[in-house]
Amino acid sequence: MVSRFRQFEREVPALNTASLPDLIFTVLFFFMIVTHMRQSDLKVQYRVPQGTELSRLTHKSTAQYVYIGPPSKELQPAMGTETMIQLNDRIVTVDELRELLKQQRQHMSDEDQERMVVSIRADRNTDLGVIADVKQALRDANALKVNYSAVDIDE
């Protein structure tokens, strides 16, 4: 008995890559739109102190930045020249700093609460009493990991 059906050799069709650049740019634009770069508008001016034994901050996503120094040039006519404290984009008092950090810790997951670091970026001429008040507020808010920003002496 002779078979009526022929055996055809089957080939895998070639992959069409014509739409691949469109897909790549679509994904790129998606991430550019969705990604939020965290930047604060500085309302405090500070000159960073110098140090010798410096290390980088590891988990920047859980870092809270506290700026301490005199008000910026734009705010000096209204605010004077007293030392000010800024958390994110707000000028705060020591008591407000304590409460805001407590609130931010409550909104974090347990894992992020353990990794939370407060980075103090103080002007090199800031009175040590203000920094001591800020440190006490951090203790009260249970923000016990503190980082002091500085630049290398060689720079």
PDB file of C-alpha atoms in Angstrom:
ATOM      1  CA  MET A   1       0.000   0.000   0.000  1.00  0.00           C
ATOM      2  CA  VAL A   2       1.395   3.285  -1.064  1.00  0.00           C
ATOM      3  CA  SER A   3       0.817   6.297   1.136  1.00  0.00           C
ATOM      4  CA  ARG A   4      -1.061   9.144  -0.461  1.00  0.00           C
ATOM      5  CA  PHE A   5       0.270  11.723   1.931  1.00  0.00           C
ATOM      6  CA  ARG A   6       3.586  13.317   1.346  1.00  0.00           C
ATOM      7  CA  GLN A   7       5.911  14.203   4.125  1.00  0.00           C
ATOM      8  CA  PHE A   8       6.624  17.927   3.951  1.00  0.00           C
ATOM      9  CA  GLU A   9       9.603  19.329   5.736  1.00  0.00           C
ATOM     10  CA  ARG A  10       8.428  21.924   8.181  1.00  0.00           C
ATOM     11  CA  GLU A  11      10.525  24.930   9.108  1.00  0.00           C
ATOM     12  CA  VAL A  12      10.197  27.331  11.984  1.00  0.00           C
ATOM     13  CA  PRO A  13       9.276  30.755  10.616  1.00  0.00           C
ATOM     14  CA  ALA A  14      11.766  33.573  11.158  1.00  0.00           C
ATOM     15  CA  LEU A  15      11.098  35.909  14.064  1.00  0.00           C
ATOM     16  CA  ASN A  16       9.805  39.293  12.940  1.00  0.00           C
ATOM     17  CA  THR A  17      11.736  41.997  14.827  1.00  0.00           C
ATOM     18  CA  ALA A  18      10.278  45.000  13.020  1.00  0.00           C
ATOM     19  CA  SER A  19       8.199  46.150  16.008  1.00  0.00           C
ATOM     20  CA  LEU A  20      10.940  45.565  18.604  1.00  0.00           C
ATOM     21  CA  PRO A  21      12.259  49.201  18.645  1.00  0.00           C
ATOM     22  CA  ASP A  22       8.708  50.485  19.175  1.00  0.00           C
ATOM     23  CA  LEU A  23       8.261  48.137  22.103  1.00  0.00           C
ATOM     24  CA  ILE A  24      11.574  49.134  23.663  1.00  0.00           C
ATOM     25  CA  PHE A  25      10.802  52.861  23.420  1.00  0.00           C
ATOM     26  CA  THR A  26       7.317  52.318  24.827  1.00  0.00           C
ATOM     27  CA  VAL A  27       8.755  50.560  27.870  1.00  0.00           C
ATOM     28  CA  LEU A  28      11.429  53.251  28.231  1.00  0.00           C
ATOM     29  CA  PHE A  29       8.834  56.054  28.178  1.00  0.00           C
ATOM     30  CA  PHE A  30       6.686  54.159  30.661  1.00  0.00           C
ATOM     31  CA  PHE A  31       9.527  53.980  33.187  1.00  0.00           C
ATOM     32  CA  MET A  32      10.478  57.612  32.585  1.00  0.00           C
ATOM     33  CA  ILE A  33       6.928  58.707  33.360  1.00  0.00           C
ATOM     34  CA  VAL A  34       6.344  56.428  36.343  1.00  0.00           C
ATOM     35  CA  THR A  35       9.691  56.932  38.079  1.00  0.00           C
ATOM     36  CA  HIS A  36       9.609  59.629  40.724  1.00  0.00           C
ATOM     37  CA  MET A  37      12.909  61.349  41.426  1.00  0.00           C
ATOM     38  CA  ARG A  38      12.842  62.604  44.964  1.00  0.00           C
ATOM     39  CA  GLN A  39      14.181  66.110  45.192  1.00  0.00           C
ATOM     40  CA  SER A  40      13.563  68.754  47.805  1.00  0.00           C
ATOM     41  CA  ASP A  41      13.459  72.454  47.111  1.00  0.00           C
ATOM     42  CA  LEU A  42      16.027  73.862  49.500  1.00  0.00           C
ATOM     43  CA  LYS A  43      14.704  76.624  51.689  1.00  0.00           C
ATOM     44  CA  VAL A  44      17.803  76.461  53.868  1.00  0.00           C
ATOM     45  CA  GLN A  45      21.318  77.245  52.747  1.00  0.00           C
ATOM     46  CA  TYR A  46      24.121  75.092  54.006  1.00  0.00           C
ATOM     47  CA  ARG A  47      27.801  74.633  53.331  1.00  0.00           C
ATOM     48  CA  VAL A  48      28.678  71.018  53.867  1.00  0.00           C
ATOM     49  CA  PRO A  49      31.347  70.341  56.497  1.00  0.00           C
ATOM     50  CA  GLN A  50      34.454  68.346  55.613  1.00  0.00           C
ATOM     51  CA  GLY A  51      35.429  64.934  56.946  1.00  0.00           C
ATOM     52  CA  THR A  52      37.999  62.196  56.513  1.00  0.00           C
ATOM     53  CA  GLU A  53      36.219  58.894  57.250  1.00  0.00           C
ATOM     54  CA  LEU A  54      33.211  59.014  54.932  1.00  0.00           C
ATOM     55  CA  SER A  55      30.892  56.300  53.644  1.00  0.00           C
ATOM     56  CA  ARG A  56      27.935  56.325  51.279  1.00  0.00           C
ATOM     57  CA  LEU A  57      24.295  56.003  52.262  1.00  0.00           C
ATOM     58  CA  THR A  58      23.042  52.549  51.221  1.00  0.00           C
ATOM     59  CA  HIS A  59      19.215  52.591  51.223  1.00  0.00           C
ATOM     60  CA  LYS A  60      18.340  56.025  49.869  1.00  0.00           C
ATOM     61  CA  SER A  61      14.689  55.119  49.379  1.00  0.00           C
ATOM     62  CA  THR A  62      14.089  55.063  53.141  1.00  0.00           C
ATOM     63  CA  ALA A  63      16.264  58.083  53.910  1.00  0.00           C
ATOM     64  CA  GLN A  64      14.706  61.219  55.351  1.00  0.00           C
ATOM     65  CA  TYR A  65      16.724  64.395  54.805  1.00  0.00           C
ATOM     66  CA  VAL A  66      16.853  67.110  57.469  1.00  0.00           C
ATOM     67  CA  TYR A  67      18.487  70.370  56.385  1.00  0.00           C
ATOM     68  CA  ILE A  68      19.678  72.786  59.085  1.00  0.00           C
ATOM     69  CA  GLY A  69      20.995  76.275  58.447  1.00  0.00           C
ATOM     70  CA  PRO A  70      20.081  79.895  57.829  1.00  0.00           C
ATOM     71  CA  PRO A  71      17.217  80.576  55.405  1.00  0.00           C
ATOM     72  CA  SER A  72      17.989  80.865  51.710  1.00  0.00           C
ATOM     73  CA  LYS A  73      18.501  84.293  50.166  1.00  0.00           C
ATOM     74  CA  GLU A  74      14.900  84.388  48.876  1.00  0.00           C
ATOM     75  CA  LEU A  75      13.448  83.729  52.348  1.00  0.00           C
ATOM     76  CA  GLN A  76      15.785  85.955  54.388  1.00  0.00           C
ATOM     77  CA  PRO A  77      13.700  89.138  54.108  1.00  0.00           C
ATOM     78  CA  ALA A  78      10.641  87.327  55.496  1.00  0.00           C
ATOM     79  CA  MET A  79      12.296  84.881  57.887  1.00  0.00           C
ATOM     80  CA  GLY A  80      15.362  86.711  59.146  1.00  0.00           C
ATOM     81  CA  THR A  81      18.684  84.985  59.653  1.00  0.00           C
ATOM     82  CA  GLU A  82      17.772  82.531  62.437  1.00  0.00           C
ATOM     83  CA  THR A  83      18.768  78.900  61.972  1.00  0.00           C
ATOM     84  CA  MET A  84      15.951  76.903  60.395  1.00  0.00           C
ATOM     85  CA  ILE A  85      15.142  73.203  60.104  1.00  0.00           C
ATOM     86  CA  GLN A  86      13.743  71.747  56.880  1.00  0.00           C
ATOM     87  CA  LEU A  87      12.273  68.257  56.494  1.00  0.00           C
ATOM     88  CA  ASN A  88      11.585  67.400  52.858  1.00  0.00           C
ATOM     89  CA  ASP A  89       9.954  70.600  51.522  1.00  0.00           C
ATOM     90  CA  ARG A  90       8.691  72.049  54.812  1.00  0.00           C
ATOM     91  CA  ILE A  91      10.240  74.408  57.324  1.00  0.00           C
ATOM     92  CA  VAL A  92       9.533  72.836  60.723  1.00  0.00           C
ATOM     93  CA  THR A  93      10.189  73.355  64.405  1.00  0.00           C
ATOM     94  CA  VAL A  94      11.827  70.674  66.521  1.00  0.00           C
ATOM     95  CA  ASP A  95       8.406  69.549  67.853  1.00  0.00           C
ATOM     96  CA  GLU A  96       6.946  69.353  64.335  1.00  0.00           C
ATOM     97  CA  LEU A  97      10.004  67.393  63.204  1.00  0.00           C
ATOM     98  CA  ARG A  98       9.374  64.817  65.920  1.00  0.00           C
ATOM     99  CA  GLU A  99       5.695  64.429  64.981  1.00  0.00           C
ATOM    100  CA  LEU A 100       6.302  64.294  61.215  1.00  0.00           C
ATOM    101  CA  LEU A 101       8.956  61.599  61.582  1.00  0.00           C
ATOM    102  CA  LYS A 102       6.619  59.563  63.793  1.00  0.00           C
ATOM    103  CA  GLN A 103       3.907  59.843  61.135  1.00  0.00           C
ATOM    104  CA  GLN A 104       6.267  58.857  58.337  1.00  0.00           C
ATOM    105  CA  ARG A 105       7.471  55.822  60.293  1.00  0.00           C
ATOM    106  CA  GLN A 106       3.874  54.685  60.824  1.00  0.00           C
ATOM    107  CA  HIS A 107       3.213  54.757  57.076  1.00  0.00           C
ATOM    108  CA  MET A 108       6.261  52.566  56.311  1.00  0.00           C
ATOM    109  CA  SER A 109       6.401  48.794  56.265  1.00  0.00           C
ATOM    110  CA  ASP A 110       8.185  47.059  59.143  1.00  0.00           C
ATOM    111  CA  GLU A 111      11.156  46.316  56.909  1.00  0.00           C
ATOM    112  CA  ASP A 112      11.464  49.944  55.805  1.00  0.00           C
ATOM    113  CA  GLN A 113      11.145  51.146  59.420  1.00  0.00           C
ATOM    114  CA  GLU A 114      14.222  49.096  60.305  1.00  0.00           C
ATOM    115  CA  ARG A 115      16.170  50.552  57.367  1.00  0.00           C
ATOM    116  CA  MET A 116      15.034  54.162  57.844  1.00  0.00           C
ATOM    117  CA  VAL A 117      17.958  56.552  58.133  1.00  0.00           C
ATOM    118  CA  VAL A 118      17.765  60.262  58.888  1.00  0.00           C
ATOM    119  CA  SER A 119      20.457  62.192  57.056  1.00  0.00           C
ATOM    120  CA  ILE A 120      21.312  65.493  58.729  1.00  0.00           C
ATOM    121  CA  ARG A 121      22.664  68.044  56.293  1.00  0.00           C
ATOM    122  CA  ALA A 122      23.674  70.936  58.508  1.00  0.00           C
ATOM    123  CA  ASP A 123      25.555  74.101  57.683  1.00  0.00           C
ATOM    124  CA  ARG A 124      29.102  73.988  59.011  1.00  0.00           C
ATOM    125  CA  ASN A 125      28.440  77.081  61.144  1.00  0.00           C
ATOM    126  CA  THR A 126      25.259  75.753  62.767  1.00  0.00           C
ATOM    127  CA  ASP A 127      25.069  76.069  66.547  1.00  0.00           C
ATOM    128  CA  LEU A 128      25.580  72.673  68.191  1.00  0.00           C
ATOM    129  CA  GLY A 129      22.574  73.302  70.452  1.00  0.00           C
ATOM    130  CA  VAL A 130      20.239  73.172  67.435  1.00  0.00           C
ATOM    131  CA  ILE A 131      21.778  69.893  66.290  1.00  0.00           C
ATOM    132  CA  ALA A 132      21.444  68.495  69.825  1.00  0.00           C
ATOM    133  CA  ASP A 133      17.740  69.478  69.832  1.00  0.00           C
ATOM    134  CA  VAL A 134      17.245  67.765  66.474  1.00  0.00           C
ATOM    135  CA  LYS A 135      19.024  64.634  67.716  1.00  0.00           C
ATOM    136  CA  GLN A 136      16.763  64.544  70.794  1.00  0.00           C
ATOM    137  CA  ALA A 137      13.687  64.877  68.554  1.00  0.00           C
ATOM    138  CA  LEU A 138      14.991  61.981  66.452  1.00  0.00           C
ATOM    139  CA  ARG A 139      15.386  59.841  69.582  1.00  0.00           C
ATOM    140  CA  ASP A 140      11.833  60.686  70.640  1.00  0.00           C
ATOM    141  CA  ALA A 141      10.556  59.722  67.173  1.00  0.00           C
ATOM    142  CA  ASN A 142      12.490  56.418  67.404  1.00  0.00           C
ATOM    143  CA  ALA A 143      14.615  57.376  64.375  1.00  0.00           C
ATOM    144  CA  LEU A 144      17.847  56.000  65.769  1.00  0.00           C
ATOM    145  CA  LYS A 145      19.918  55.634  62.594  1.00  0.00           C
ATOM    146  CA  VAL A 146      21.449  59.035  61.893  1.00  0.00           C
ATOM    147  CA  ASN A 147      23.807  59.995  59.094  1.00  0.00           C
ATOM    148  CA  TYR A 148      25.723  63.286  58.956  1.00  0.00           C
ATOM    149  CA  SER A 149      26.446  64.572  55.458  1.00  0.00           C
ATOM    150  CA  ALA A 150      29.941  65.860  54.709  1.00  0.00           C
ATOM    151  CA  VAL A 151      32.410  66.151  51.848  1.00  0.00           C
ATOM    152  CA  ASP A 152      35.873  64.669  51.682  1.00  0.00           C
ATOM    153  CA  ILE A 153      38.702  67.010  52.730  1.00  0.00           C
ATOM    154  CA  ASP A 154      40.491  66.308  49.427  1.00  0.00           C
ATOM    155  CA  GLU A 155      37.658  67.848  47.399  1.00  0.00           C
TER     156      GLU A 155
END
